[in-house]
Coordinates of C-alpha atoms and ligand atoms in Angstrom, one line a residue:
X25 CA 138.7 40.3 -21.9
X26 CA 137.9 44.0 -19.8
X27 CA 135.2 43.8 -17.5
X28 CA 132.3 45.4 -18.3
X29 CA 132.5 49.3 -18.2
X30 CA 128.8 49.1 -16.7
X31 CA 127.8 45.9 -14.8
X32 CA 124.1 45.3 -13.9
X33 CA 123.4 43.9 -10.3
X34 CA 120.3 42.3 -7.9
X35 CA 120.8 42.9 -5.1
X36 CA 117.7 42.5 -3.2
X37 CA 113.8 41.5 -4.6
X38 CA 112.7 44.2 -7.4
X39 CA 115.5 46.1 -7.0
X40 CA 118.2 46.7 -9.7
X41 CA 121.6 48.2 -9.2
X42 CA 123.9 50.0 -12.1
X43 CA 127.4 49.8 -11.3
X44 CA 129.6 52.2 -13.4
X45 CA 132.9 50.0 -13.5
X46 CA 136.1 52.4 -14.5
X47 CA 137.3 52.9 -11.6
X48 CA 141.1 53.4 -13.2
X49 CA 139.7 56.9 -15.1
X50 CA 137.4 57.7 -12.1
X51 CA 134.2 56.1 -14.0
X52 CA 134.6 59.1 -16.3
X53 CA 131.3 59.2 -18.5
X54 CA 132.8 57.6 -21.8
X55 CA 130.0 56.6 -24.7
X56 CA 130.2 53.2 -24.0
X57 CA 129.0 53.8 -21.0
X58 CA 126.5 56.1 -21.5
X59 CA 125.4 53.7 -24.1
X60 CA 124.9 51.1 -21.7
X61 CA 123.5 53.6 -18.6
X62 CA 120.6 54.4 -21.5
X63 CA 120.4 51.1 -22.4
X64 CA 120.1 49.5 -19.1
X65 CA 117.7 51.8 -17.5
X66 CA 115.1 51.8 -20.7
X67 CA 114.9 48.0 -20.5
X68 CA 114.3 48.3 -16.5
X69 CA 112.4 50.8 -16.9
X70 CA 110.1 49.0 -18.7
X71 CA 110.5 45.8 -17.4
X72 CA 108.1 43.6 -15.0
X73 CA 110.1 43.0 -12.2
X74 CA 112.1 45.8 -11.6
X75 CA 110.3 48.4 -9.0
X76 CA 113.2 50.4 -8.2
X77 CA 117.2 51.1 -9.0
X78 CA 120.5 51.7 -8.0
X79 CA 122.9 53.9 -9.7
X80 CA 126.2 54.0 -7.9
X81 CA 130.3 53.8 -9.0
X82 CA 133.3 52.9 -7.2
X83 CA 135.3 53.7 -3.7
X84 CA 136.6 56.7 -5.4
X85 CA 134.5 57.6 -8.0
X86 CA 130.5 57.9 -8.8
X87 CA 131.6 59.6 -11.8
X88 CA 134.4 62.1 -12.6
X89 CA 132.6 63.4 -15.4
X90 CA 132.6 63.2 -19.3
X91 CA 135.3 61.3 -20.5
X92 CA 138.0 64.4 -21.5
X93 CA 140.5 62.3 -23.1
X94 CA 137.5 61.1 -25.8
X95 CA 136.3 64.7 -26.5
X96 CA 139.4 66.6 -26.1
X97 CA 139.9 66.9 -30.2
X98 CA 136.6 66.4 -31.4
X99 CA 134.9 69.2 -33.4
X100 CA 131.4 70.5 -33.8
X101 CA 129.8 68.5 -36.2
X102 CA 131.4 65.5 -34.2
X103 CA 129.8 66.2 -30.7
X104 CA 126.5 66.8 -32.9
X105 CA 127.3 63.2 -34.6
X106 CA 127.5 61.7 -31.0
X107 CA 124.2 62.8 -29.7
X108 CA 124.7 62.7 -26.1
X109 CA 122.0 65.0 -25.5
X110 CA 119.4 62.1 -26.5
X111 CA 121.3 59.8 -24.1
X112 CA 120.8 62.3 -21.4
X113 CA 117.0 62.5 -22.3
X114 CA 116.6 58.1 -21.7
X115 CA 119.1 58.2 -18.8
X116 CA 116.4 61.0 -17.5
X117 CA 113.4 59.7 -19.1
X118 CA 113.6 56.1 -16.5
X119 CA 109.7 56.1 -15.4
X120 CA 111.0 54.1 -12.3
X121 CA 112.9 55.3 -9.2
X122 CA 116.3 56.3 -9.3
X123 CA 118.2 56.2 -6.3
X124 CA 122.1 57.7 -7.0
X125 CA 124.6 56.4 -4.4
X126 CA 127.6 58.5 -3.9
X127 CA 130.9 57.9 -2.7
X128 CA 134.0 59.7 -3.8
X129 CA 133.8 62.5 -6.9
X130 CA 130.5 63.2 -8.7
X131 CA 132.0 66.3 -10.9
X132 CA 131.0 67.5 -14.4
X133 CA 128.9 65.1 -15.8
X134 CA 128.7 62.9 -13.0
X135 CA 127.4 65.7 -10.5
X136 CA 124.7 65.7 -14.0
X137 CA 124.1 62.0 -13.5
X138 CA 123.6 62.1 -10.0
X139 CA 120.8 65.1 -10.7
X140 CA 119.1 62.7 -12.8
X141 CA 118.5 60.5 -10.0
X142 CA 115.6 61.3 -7.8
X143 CA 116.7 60.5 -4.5
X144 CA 121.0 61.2 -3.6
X145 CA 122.5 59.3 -0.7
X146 CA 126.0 60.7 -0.6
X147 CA 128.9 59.7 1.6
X148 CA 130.7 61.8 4.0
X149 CA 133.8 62.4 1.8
X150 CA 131.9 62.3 -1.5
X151 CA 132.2 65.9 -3.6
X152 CA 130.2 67.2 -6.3
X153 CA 131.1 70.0 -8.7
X154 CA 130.6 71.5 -11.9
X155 CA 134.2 71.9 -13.0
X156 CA 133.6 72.6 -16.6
X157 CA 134.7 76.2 -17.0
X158 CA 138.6 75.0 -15.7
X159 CA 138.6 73.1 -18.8
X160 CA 137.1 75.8 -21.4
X161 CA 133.6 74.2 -21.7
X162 CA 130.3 74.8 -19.4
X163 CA 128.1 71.7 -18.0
X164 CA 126.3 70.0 -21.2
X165 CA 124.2 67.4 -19.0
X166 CA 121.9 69.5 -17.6
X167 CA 124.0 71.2 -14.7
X168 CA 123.1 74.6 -15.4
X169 CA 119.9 74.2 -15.1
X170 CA 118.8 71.5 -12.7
X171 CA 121.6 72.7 -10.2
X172 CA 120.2 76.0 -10.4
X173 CA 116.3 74.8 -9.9
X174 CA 118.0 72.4 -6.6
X175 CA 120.1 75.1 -4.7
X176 CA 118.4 78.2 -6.5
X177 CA 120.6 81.0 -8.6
X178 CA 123.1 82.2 -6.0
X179 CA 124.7 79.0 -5.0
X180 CA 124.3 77.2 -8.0
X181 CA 126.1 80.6 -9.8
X182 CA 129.3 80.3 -7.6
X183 CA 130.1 76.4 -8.0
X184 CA 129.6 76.6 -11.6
X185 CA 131.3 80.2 -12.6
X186 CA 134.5 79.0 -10.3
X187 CA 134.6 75.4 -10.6
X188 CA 134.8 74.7 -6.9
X189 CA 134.0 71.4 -5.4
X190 CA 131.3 71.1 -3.1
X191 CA 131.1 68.5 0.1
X192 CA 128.6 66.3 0.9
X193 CA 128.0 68.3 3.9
X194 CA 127.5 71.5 1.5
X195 CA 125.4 69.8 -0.7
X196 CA 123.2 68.5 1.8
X197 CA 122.9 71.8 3.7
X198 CA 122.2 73.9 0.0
X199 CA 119.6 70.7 -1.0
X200 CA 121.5 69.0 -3.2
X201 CA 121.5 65.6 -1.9
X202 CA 118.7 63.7 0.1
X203 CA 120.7 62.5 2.8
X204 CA 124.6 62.0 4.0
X205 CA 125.6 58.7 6.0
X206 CA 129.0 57.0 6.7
X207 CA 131.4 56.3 3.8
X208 CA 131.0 52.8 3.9
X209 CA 127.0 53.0 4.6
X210 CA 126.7 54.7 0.6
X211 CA 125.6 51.8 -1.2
X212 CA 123.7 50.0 1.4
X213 CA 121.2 52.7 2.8
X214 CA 120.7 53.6 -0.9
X215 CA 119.9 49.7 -2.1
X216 CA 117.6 50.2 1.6
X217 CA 115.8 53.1 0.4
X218 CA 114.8 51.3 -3.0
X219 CA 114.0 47.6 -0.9
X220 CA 111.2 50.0 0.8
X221 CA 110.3 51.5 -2.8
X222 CA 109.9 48.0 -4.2
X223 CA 107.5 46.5 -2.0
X224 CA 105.0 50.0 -2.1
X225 CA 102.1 50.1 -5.0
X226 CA 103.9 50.9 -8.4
X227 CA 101.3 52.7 -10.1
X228 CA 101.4 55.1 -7.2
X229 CA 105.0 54.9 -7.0
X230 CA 105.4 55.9 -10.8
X231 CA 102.6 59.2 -11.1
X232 CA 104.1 60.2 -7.6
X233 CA 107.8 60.6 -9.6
X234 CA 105.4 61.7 -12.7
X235 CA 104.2 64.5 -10.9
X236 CA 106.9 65.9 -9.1
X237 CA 109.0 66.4 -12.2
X238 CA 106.5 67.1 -14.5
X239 CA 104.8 69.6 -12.3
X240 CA 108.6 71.3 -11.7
X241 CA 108.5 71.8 -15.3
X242 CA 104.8 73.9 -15.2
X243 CA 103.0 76.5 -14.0
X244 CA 101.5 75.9 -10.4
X245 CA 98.3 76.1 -11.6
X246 CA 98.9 73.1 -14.8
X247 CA 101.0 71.2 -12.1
X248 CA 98.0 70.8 -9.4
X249 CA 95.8 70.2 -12.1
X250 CA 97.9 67.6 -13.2
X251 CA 98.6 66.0 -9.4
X252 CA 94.7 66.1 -8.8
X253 CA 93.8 63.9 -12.4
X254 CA 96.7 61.8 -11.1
X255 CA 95.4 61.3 -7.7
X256 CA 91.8 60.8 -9.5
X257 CA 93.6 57.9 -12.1
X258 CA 94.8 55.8 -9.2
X259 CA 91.0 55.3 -7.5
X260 CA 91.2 52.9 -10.8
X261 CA 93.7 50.5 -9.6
X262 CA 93.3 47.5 -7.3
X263 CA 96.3 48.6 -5.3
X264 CA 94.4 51.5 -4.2
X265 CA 91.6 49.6 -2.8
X266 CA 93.5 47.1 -1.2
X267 CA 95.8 49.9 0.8
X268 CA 92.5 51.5 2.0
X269 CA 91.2 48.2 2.4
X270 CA 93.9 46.7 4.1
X271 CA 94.5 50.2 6.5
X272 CA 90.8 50.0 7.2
X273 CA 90.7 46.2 8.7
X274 CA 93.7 47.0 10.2
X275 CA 96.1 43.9 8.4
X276 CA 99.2 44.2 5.9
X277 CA 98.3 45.2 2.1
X278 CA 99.4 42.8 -0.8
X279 CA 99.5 44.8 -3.5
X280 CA 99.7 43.4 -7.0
X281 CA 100.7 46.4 -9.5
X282 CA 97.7 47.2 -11.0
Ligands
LIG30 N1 138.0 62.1 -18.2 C1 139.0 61.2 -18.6 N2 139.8 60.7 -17.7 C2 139.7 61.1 -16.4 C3 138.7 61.9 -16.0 C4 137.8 62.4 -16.9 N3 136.8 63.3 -16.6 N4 138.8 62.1 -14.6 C5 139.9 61.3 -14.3 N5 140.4 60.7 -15.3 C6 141.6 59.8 -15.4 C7 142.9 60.6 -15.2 O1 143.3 61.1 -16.5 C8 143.8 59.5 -14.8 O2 144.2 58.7 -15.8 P1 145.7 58.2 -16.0 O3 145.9 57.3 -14.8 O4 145.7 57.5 -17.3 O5 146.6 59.4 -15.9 C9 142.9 58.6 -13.9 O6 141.5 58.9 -14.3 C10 143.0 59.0 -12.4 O7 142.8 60.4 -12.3 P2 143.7 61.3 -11.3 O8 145.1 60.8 -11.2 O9 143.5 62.7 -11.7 O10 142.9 60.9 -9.9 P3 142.8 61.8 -8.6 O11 142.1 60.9 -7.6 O12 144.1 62.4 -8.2 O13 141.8 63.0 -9.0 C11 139.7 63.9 -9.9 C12 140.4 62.7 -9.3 C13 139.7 65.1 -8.9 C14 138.3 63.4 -10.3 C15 140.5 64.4 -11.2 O14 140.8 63.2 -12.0 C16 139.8 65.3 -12.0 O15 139.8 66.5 -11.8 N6 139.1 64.8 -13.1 C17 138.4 65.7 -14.1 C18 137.1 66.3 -13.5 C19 136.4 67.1 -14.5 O16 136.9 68.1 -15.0 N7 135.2 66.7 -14.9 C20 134.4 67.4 -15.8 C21 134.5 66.8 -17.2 S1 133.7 67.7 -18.4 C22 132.1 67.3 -18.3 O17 131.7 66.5 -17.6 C23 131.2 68.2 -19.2 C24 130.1 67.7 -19.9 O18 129.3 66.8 -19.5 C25 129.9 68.2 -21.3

């Protein structure tokens, strides 16, 4: 039997890590993998023990994009029938952190993926890249828009009217990705960042992510309104008491998640 295109990893206490796992086409973005990237993160999304997760591919690949060979003939009304616009929305729509972890090509869709994420570690040799126009199509995952809101009009213009690749070192100069370490560092800084995720209050974990990409969505005005009620909802929670609590007699929190 073929290994699992997506396979579904623990790698530390609350922390989840998706592996894409077709590393022969370059983990290109086929629908049974999208399947199973919506799948996966809706049921950790919503599960009890899961406080943050890992996205990441193979040595060469995150993701090389959607899968060409699969779309290459289909029509209209069959890229309707597939719906991968709704799988975008759940791969998106993950209440819990998101950490993407980079090595090799993130193009296309992938580069998409990656922007769905909410924190991007990249490697050093890792590229990213809105290739679509080379192949007669533009970005359908999101790319012309949440590239354009990361590295504003200009840049985001260039890479996706010519194609061109992007290095890490680009990206993380333009704002694209959240930090660049060593090749073989990738996976492990990222599965790092999420370990310190994990053990902080969830509640405020979640409205914190709530916030900042609701409130990119709105008006300043609506989007501190909405940061101020959900600053206001969290003096509900026990975990807020026992961080003040806990800072105030000087000794380590235990926070319990609600
Ligand atoms: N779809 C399907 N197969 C892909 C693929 C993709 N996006 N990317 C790579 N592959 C396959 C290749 O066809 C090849 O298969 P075979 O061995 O059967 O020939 C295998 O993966 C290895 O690929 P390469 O030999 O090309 O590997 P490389 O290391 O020399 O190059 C690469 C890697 C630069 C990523 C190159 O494969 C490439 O340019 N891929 C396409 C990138 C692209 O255009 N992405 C955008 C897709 S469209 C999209 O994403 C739009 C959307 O959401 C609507």
């Amino acid at each position: 039997m073929a290994d699992p295109v997506v396979l579904l990893e623990r790698p530390a206490e609350g922390v989840a890590l998706i592996r894409i796992n077709r590393p022969e086409a370059r983990n290109a973005l086929n629908l049974e993998v999208r399947k199973l990237l919506a799948g996966h993160l809706a049921e950790l999304g919503e599960d009890t023990v899961t406080r943050a997760i890992v996205l990441t591919g193979s040595e060469k690949a995150f993701a090389a994009g959607a899968d060409i060979k699969e779309m290459a003939e289909a029509g209209t009304i069959e890229m309707l029938r597939r719906g991968v616009h709704k799988l975008w929305r759940a791969i998106a729509g993950c209440p819990k952190p998101v950490i993407a972890a980079v090595s090799g090509y993130a193009l296309g869709g992938g580069c998409e993926l990656a922007m769905t994420c909410d924190i991007i570690v990249a490697g050093e040799s890792a590229s990213f890249g809105q290739p679509e126009v080379r192949i007669g199509i533009i970005p359908g995952g999101g790319g012309t828009q949440r590239l354009a809101r990361a590295v504003g009009k200009y840049k985001a213009m260039k890479y996706i009217l010519t194609g061109e690749l992007i290095s890490a070192k680009e990206a993380f100069e333009m704002g694209l990705v959240s930090e660049v370490v060593p090749d073989p560092e990738v996976e492990g800084r990222a599965i790092d960042l999420a370990r310190q995720i994990a053990v902080l209050p969830p509640l405020a974990v979640q409205l914190a992510k709530e916030a900042v990409l609701a409130g990119m969505d709105a008006p300043l005005t609506s989007a501190l309104a909405l940061e101020a009620k959900s600053l206001q909802i969290l003096f509900s929670s026990q975990d807020q008491k026992e961080g003040m609590r806990a800072f105030i007699e000087k000794r380590k929190p235990k926070f319990s998640g609600r």
